[in-house]
mmCIF file of C-alpha atoms in Angstrom:
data_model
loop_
_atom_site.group_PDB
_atom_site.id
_atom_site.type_symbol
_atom_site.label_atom_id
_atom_site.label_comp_id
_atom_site.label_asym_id
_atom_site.label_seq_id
_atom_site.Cartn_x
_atom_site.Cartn_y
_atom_site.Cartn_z
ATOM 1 C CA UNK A 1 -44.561 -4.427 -5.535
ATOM 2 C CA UNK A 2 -42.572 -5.615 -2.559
ATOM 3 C CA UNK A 3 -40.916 -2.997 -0.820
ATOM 4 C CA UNK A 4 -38.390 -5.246 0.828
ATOM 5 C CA UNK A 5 -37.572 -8.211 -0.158
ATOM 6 C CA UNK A 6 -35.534 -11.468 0.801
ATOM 7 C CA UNK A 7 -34.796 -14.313 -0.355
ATOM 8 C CA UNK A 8 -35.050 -17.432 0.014
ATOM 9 C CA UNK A 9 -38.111 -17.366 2.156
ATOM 10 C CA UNK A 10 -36.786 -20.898 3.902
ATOM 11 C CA UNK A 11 -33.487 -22.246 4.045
ATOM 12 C CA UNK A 12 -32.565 -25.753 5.572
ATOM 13 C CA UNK A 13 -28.868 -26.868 5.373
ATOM 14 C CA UNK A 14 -26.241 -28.810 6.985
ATOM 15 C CA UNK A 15 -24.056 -28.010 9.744
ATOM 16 C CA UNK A 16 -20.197 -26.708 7.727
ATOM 17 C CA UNK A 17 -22.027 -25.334 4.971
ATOM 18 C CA UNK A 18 -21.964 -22.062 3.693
ATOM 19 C CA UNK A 19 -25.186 -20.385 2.900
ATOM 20 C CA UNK A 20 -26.032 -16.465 1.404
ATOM 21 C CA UNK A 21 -29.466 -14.453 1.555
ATOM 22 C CA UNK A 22 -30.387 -11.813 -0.294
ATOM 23 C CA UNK A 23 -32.095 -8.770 0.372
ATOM 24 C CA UNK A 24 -33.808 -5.909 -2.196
ATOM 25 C CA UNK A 25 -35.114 -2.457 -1.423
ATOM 26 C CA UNK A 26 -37.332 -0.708 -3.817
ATOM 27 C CA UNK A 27 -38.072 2.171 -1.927
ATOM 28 C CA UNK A 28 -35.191 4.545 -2.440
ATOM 29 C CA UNK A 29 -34.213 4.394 1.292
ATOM 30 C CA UNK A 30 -29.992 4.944 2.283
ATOM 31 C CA UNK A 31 -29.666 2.596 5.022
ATOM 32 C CA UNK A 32 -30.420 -0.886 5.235
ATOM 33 C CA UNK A 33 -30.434 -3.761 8.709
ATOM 34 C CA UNK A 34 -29.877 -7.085 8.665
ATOM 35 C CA UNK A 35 -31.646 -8.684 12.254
ATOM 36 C CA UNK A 36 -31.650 -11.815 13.612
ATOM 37 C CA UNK A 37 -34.459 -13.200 15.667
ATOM 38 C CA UNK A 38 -34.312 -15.581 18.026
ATOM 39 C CA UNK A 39 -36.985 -18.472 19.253
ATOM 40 C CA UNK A 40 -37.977 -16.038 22.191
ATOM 41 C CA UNK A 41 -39.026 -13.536 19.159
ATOM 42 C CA UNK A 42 -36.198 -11.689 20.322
ATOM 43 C CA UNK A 43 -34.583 -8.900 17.670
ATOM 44 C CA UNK A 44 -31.065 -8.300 17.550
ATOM 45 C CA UNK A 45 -29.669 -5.859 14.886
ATOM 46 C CA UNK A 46 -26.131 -7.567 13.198
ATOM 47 C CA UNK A 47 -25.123 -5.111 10.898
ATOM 48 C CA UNK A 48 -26.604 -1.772 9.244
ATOM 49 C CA UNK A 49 -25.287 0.014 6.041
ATOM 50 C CA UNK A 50 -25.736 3.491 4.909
ATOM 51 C CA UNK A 51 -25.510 4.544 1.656
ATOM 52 C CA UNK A 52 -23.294 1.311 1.021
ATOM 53 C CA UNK A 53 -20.800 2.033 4.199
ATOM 54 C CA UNK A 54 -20.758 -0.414 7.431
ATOM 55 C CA UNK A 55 -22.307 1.782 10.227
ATOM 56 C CA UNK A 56 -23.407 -0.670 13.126
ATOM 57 C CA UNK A 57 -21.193 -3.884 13.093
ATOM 58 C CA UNK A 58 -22.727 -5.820 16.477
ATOM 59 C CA UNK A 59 -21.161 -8.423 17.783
ATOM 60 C CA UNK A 60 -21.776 -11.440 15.870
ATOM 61 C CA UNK A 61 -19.115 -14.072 14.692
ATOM 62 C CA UNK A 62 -17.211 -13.204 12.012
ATOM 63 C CA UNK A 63 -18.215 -16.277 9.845
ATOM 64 C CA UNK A 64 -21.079 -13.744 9.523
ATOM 65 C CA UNK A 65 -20.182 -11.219 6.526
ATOM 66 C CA UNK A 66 -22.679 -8.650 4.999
ATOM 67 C CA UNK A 67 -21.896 -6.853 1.764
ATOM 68 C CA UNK A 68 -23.881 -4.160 -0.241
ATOM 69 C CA UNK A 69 -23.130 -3.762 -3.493
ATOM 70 C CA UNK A 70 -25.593 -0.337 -3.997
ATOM 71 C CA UNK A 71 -28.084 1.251 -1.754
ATOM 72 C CA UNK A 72 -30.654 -1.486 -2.611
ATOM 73 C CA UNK A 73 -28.970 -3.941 -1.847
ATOM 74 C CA UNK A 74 -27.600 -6.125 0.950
ATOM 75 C CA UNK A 75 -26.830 -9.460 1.404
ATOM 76 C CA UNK A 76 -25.588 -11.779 4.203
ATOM 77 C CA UNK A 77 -23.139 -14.328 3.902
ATOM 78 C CA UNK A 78 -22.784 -17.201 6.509
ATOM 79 C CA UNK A 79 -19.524 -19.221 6.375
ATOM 80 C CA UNK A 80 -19.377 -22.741 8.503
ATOM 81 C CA UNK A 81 -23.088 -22.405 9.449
ATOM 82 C CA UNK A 82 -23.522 -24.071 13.308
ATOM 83 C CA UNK A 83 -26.388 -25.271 15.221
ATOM 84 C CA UNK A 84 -27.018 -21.921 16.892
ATOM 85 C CA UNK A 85 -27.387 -19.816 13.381
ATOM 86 C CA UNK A 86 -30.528 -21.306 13.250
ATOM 87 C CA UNK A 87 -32.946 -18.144 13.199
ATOM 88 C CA UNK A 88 -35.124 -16.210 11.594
ATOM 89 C CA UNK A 89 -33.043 -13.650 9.896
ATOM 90 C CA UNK A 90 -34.626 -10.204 8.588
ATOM 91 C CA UNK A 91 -33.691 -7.311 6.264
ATOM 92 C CA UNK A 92 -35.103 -3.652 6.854
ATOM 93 C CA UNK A 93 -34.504 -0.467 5.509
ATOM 94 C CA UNK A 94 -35.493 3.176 6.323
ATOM 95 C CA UNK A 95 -34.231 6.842 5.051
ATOM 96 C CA UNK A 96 -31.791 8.462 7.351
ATOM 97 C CA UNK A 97 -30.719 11.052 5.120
ATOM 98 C CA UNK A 98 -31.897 14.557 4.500
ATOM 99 C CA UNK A 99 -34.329 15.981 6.829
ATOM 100 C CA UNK A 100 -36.697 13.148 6.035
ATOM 101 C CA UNK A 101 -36.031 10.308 8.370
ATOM 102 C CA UNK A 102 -38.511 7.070 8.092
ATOM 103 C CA UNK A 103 -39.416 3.894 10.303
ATOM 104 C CA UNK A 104 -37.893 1.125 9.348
ATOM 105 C CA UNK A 105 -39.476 -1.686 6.763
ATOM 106 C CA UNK A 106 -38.827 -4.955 6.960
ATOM 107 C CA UNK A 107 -38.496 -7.919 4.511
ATOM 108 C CA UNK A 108 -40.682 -11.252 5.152
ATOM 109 C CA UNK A 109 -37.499 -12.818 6.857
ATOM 110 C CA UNK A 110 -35.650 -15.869 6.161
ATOM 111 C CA UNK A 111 -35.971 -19.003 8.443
ATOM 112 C CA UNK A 112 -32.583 -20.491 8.604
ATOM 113 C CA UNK A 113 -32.839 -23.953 10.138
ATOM 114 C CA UNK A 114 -28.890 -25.521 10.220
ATOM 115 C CA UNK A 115 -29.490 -29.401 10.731
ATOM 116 C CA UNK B 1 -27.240 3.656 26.592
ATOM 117 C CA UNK B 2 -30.462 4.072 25.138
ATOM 118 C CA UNK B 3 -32.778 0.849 26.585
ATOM 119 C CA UNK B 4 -36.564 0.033 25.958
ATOM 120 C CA UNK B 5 -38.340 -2.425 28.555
ATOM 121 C CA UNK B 6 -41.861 -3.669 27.717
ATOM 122 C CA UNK B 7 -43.823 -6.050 29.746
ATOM 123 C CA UNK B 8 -42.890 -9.511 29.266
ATOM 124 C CA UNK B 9 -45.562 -12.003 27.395
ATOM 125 C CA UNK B 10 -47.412 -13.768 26.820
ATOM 126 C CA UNK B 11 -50.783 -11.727 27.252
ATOM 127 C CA UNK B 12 -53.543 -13.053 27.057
ATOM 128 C CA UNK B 13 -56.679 -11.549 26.860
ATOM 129 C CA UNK B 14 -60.634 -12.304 25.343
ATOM 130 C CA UNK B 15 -61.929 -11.081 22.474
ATOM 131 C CA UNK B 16 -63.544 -7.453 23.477
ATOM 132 C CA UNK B 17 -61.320 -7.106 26.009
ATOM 133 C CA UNK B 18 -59.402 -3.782 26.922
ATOM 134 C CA UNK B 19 -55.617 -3.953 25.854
ATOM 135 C CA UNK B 20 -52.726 -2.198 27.290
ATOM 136 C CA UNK B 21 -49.131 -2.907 26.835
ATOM 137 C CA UNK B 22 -46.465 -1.123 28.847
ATOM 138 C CA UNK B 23 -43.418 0.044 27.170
ATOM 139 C CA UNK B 24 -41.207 2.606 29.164
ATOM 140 C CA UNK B 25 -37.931 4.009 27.601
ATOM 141 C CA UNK B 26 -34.786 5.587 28.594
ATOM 142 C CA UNK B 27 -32.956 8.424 26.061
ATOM 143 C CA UNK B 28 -31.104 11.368 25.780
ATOM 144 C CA UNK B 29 -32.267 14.195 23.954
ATOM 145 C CA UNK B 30 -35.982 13.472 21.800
ATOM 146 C CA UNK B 31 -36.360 10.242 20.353
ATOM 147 C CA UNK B 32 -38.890 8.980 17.892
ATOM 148 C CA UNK B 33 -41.084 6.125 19.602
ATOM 149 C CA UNK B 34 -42.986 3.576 17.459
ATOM 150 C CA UNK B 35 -45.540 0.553 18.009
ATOM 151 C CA UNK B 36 -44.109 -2.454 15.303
ATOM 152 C CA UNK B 37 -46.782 -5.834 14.827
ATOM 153 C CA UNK B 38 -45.356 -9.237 13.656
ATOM 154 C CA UNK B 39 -48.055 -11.365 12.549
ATOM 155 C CA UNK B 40 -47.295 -14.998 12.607
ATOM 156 C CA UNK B 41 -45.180 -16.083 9.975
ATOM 157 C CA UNK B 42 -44.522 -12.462 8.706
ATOM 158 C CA UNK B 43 -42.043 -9.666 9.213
ATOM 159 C CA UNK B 44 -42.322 -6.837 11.262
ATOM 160 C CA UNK B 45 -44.919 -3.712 10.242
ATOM 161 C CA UNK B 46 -45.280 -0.232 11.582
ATOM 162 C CA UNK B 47 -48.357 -0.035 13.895
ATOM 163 C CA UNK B 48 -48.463 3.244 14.517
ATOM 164 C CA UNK B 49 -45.361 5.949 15.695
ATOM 165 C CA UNK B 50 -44.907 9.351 17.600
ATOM 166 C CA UNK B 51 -42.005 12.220 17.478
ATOM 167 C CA UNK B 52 -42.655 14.044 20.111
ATOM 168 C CA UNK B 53 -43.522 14.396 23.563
ATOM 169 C CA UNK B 54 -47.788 14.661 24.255
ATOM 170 C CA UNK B 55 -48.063 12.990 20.238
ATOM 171 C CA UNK B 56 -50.762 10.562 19.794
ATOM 172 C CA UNK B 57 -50.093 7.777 17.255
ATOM 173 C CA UNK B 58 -52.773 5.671 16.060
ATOM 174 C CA UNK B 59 -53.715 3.026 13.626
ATOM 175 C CA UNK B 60 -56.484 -0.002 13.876
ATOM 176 C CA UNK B 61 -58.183 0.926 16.736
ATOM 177 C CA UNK B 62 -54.875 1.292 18.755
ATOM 178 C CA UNK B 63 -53.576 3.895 20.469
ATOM 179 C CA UNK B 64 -50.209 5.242 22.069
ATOM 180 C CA UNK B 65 -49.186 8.861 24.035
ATOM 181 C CA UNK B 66 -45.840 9.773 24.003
ATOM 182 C CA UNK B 67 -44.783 10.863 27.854
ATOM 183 C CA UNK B 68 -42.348 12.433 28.569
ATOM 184 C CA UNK B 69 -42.441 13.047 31.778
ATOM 185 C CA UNK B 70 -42.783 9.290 32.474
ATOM 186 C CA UNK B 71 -41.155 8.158 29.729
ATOM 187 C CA UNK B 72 -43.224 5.758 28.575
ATOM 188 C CA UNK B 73 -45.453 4.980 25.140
ATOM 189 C CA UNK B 74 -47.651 2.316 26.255
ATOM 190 C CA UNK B 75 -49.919 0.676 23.701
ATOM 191 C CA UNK B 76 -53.802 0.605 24.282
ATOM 192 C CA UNK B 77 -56.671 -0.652 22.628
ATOM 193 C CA UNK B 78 -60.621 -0.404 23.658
ATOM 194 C CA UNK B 79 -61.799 -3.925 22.337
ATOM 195 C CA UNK B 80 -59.546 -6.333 21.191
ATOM 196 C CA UNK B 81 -60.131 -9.645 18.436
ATOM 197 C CA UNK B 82 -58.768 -12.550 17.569
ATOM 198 C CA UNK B 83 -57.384 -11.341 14.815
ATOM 199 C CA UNK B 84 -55.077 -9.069 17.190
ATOM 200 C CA UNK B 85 -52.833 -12.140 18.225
ATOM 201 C CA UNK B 86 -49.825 -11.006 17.306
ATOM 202 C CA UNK B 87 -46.149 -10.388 18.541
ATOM 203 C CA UNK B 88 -45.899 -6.185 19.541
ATOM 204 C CA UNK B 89 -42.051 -4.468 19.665
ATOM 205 C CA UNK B 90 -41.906 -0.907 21.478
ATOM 206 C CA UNK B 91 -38.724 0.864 19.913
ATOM 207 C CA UNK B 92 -36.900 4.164 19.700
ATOM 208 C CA UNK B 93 -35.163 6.058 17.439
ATOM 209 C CA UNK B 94 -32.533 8.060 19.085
ATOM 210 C CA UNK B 95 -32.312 11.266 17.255
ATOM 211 C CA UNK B 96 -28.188 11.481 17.817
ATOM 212 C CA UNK B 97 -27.499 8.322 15.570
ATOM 213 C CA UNK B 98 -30.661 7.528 14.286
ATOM 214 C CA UNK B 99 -30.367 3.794 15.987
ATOM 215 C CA UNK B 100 -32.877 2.332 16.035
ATOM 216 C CA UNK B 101 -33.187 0.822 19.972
ATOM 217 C CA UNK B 102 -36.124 -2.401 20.262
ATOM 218 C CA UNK B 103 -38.015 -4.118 23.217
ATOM 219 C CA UNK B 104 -37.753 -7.316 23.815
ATOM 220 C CA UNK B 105 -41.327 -8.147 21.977
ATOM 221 C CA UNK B 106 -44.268 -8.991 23.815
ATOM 222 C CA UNK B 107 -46.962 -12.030 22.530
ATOM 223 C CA UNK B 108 -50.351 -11.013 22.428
ATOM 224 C CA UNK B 109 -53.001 -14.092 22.477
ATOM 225 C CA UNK B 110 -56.827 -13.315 22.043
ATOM 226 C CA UNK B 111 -59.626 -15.932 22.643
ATOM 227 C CA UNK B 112 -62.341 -16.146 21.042
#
């Protein structure tokens, strides 16, 4: 079984369109990440949810909307997608909670490419 | 702020070769440090992590020592392979907010 995961794997789309990915956690954990990563392999954190609340909002446009409808759950939605969304986007997840407090996990990712 | 600064890529090393990466840190308070490995094409795994100062975390032959006193957590391994060639991310965990704080990534290449 996956622990976390996203889909679609790849996702190629036109510049103006508006695009969602979906992310899955099977492993109980409160808090979930949604990352961007650049060309240089740099990681960027977006947004980060715990136990279904908005924790870290980053700086990122707000064409970029995240929205968890339970713990296992988050998905990112991408309104107006532009040249310069074109990433690899991951989701993670790790246990915050309790006295337990995990590394994070992360999904396969999802290569955005906005043509 | 928290920061993490690792040595920029890319490395590149032959196979059997010795291995360190530096990663240095700056915290308040006692964070959690951790070693993550992105294999091409494939999301980021835990490598191997520490929680405290003078910890040892290790996993596939490599190693990392949590210093406190130089703040740094710098990943080593005795004899590297090809099959090594990876992308390597220092982080921290602060243990205030439980962010978790990333290096910039460093690319490891390994000749055969």
């Amino acid at each position: 079984d996956t622990a976390v995961s996203q889909t679609p794997k790849y996702l190629v789309t036109q510049m103006g369109n508006d695009k969602s990915i979906k992310c899955e956690q099977n492993l109980g954990h409160d808090t979930m990440y949604w990352y961007k990563q650049d060309s240089k392999k740099f990681l960027k954190i977006m947004f980060s949810y715990n136990n279904k609340e908005l924790i870290i909002n980053e700086t990122v446009p707000n064409r970029f909307s995240p929205k968890s409808p339970d713990k296992a759950h988050l998905n990112l939605h991408i309104n107006s997608l532009e040249l310069g969304d074109s990433a690899v986007y991951f989701c993670a997840s790790s246990h915050l909670g309790g006295t337990v407090n995990t590394e994070a996990f992360f999904g396969q990712g999802t290569r955005l490419t906005v043509v | 702020g928290d920061s993490v600064t690792q040595m920029e890529g890319p490395v590149t090393l032959s196979e059997e070769a010795f291995l360190t990466i530096n990663c240095t840190y700056t915290a308040t308070g006692y964070p959690s440090l951790f070693w993550y490995v992105q294999y091409p094409g494939e999301g980021l795994q835990l490598l191997l992590k520490a929680t405290k100062a003078d910890d040892k975390g290790s996993n596939k032959g490599f190693e990392a020592t949590y210093r406190k006193e130089t703040t740094s957590f710098h990943l080593e391994k005795g004899s590297v392979q090809v099959s090594d060639s990876a992308v390597y991310f220092c982080a921290l965990r602060s243990d205030s907010n439980y962010q978790l704080i990333w290096g910039a990534g460093t690319k490891l290449i390994i000749k055969p």
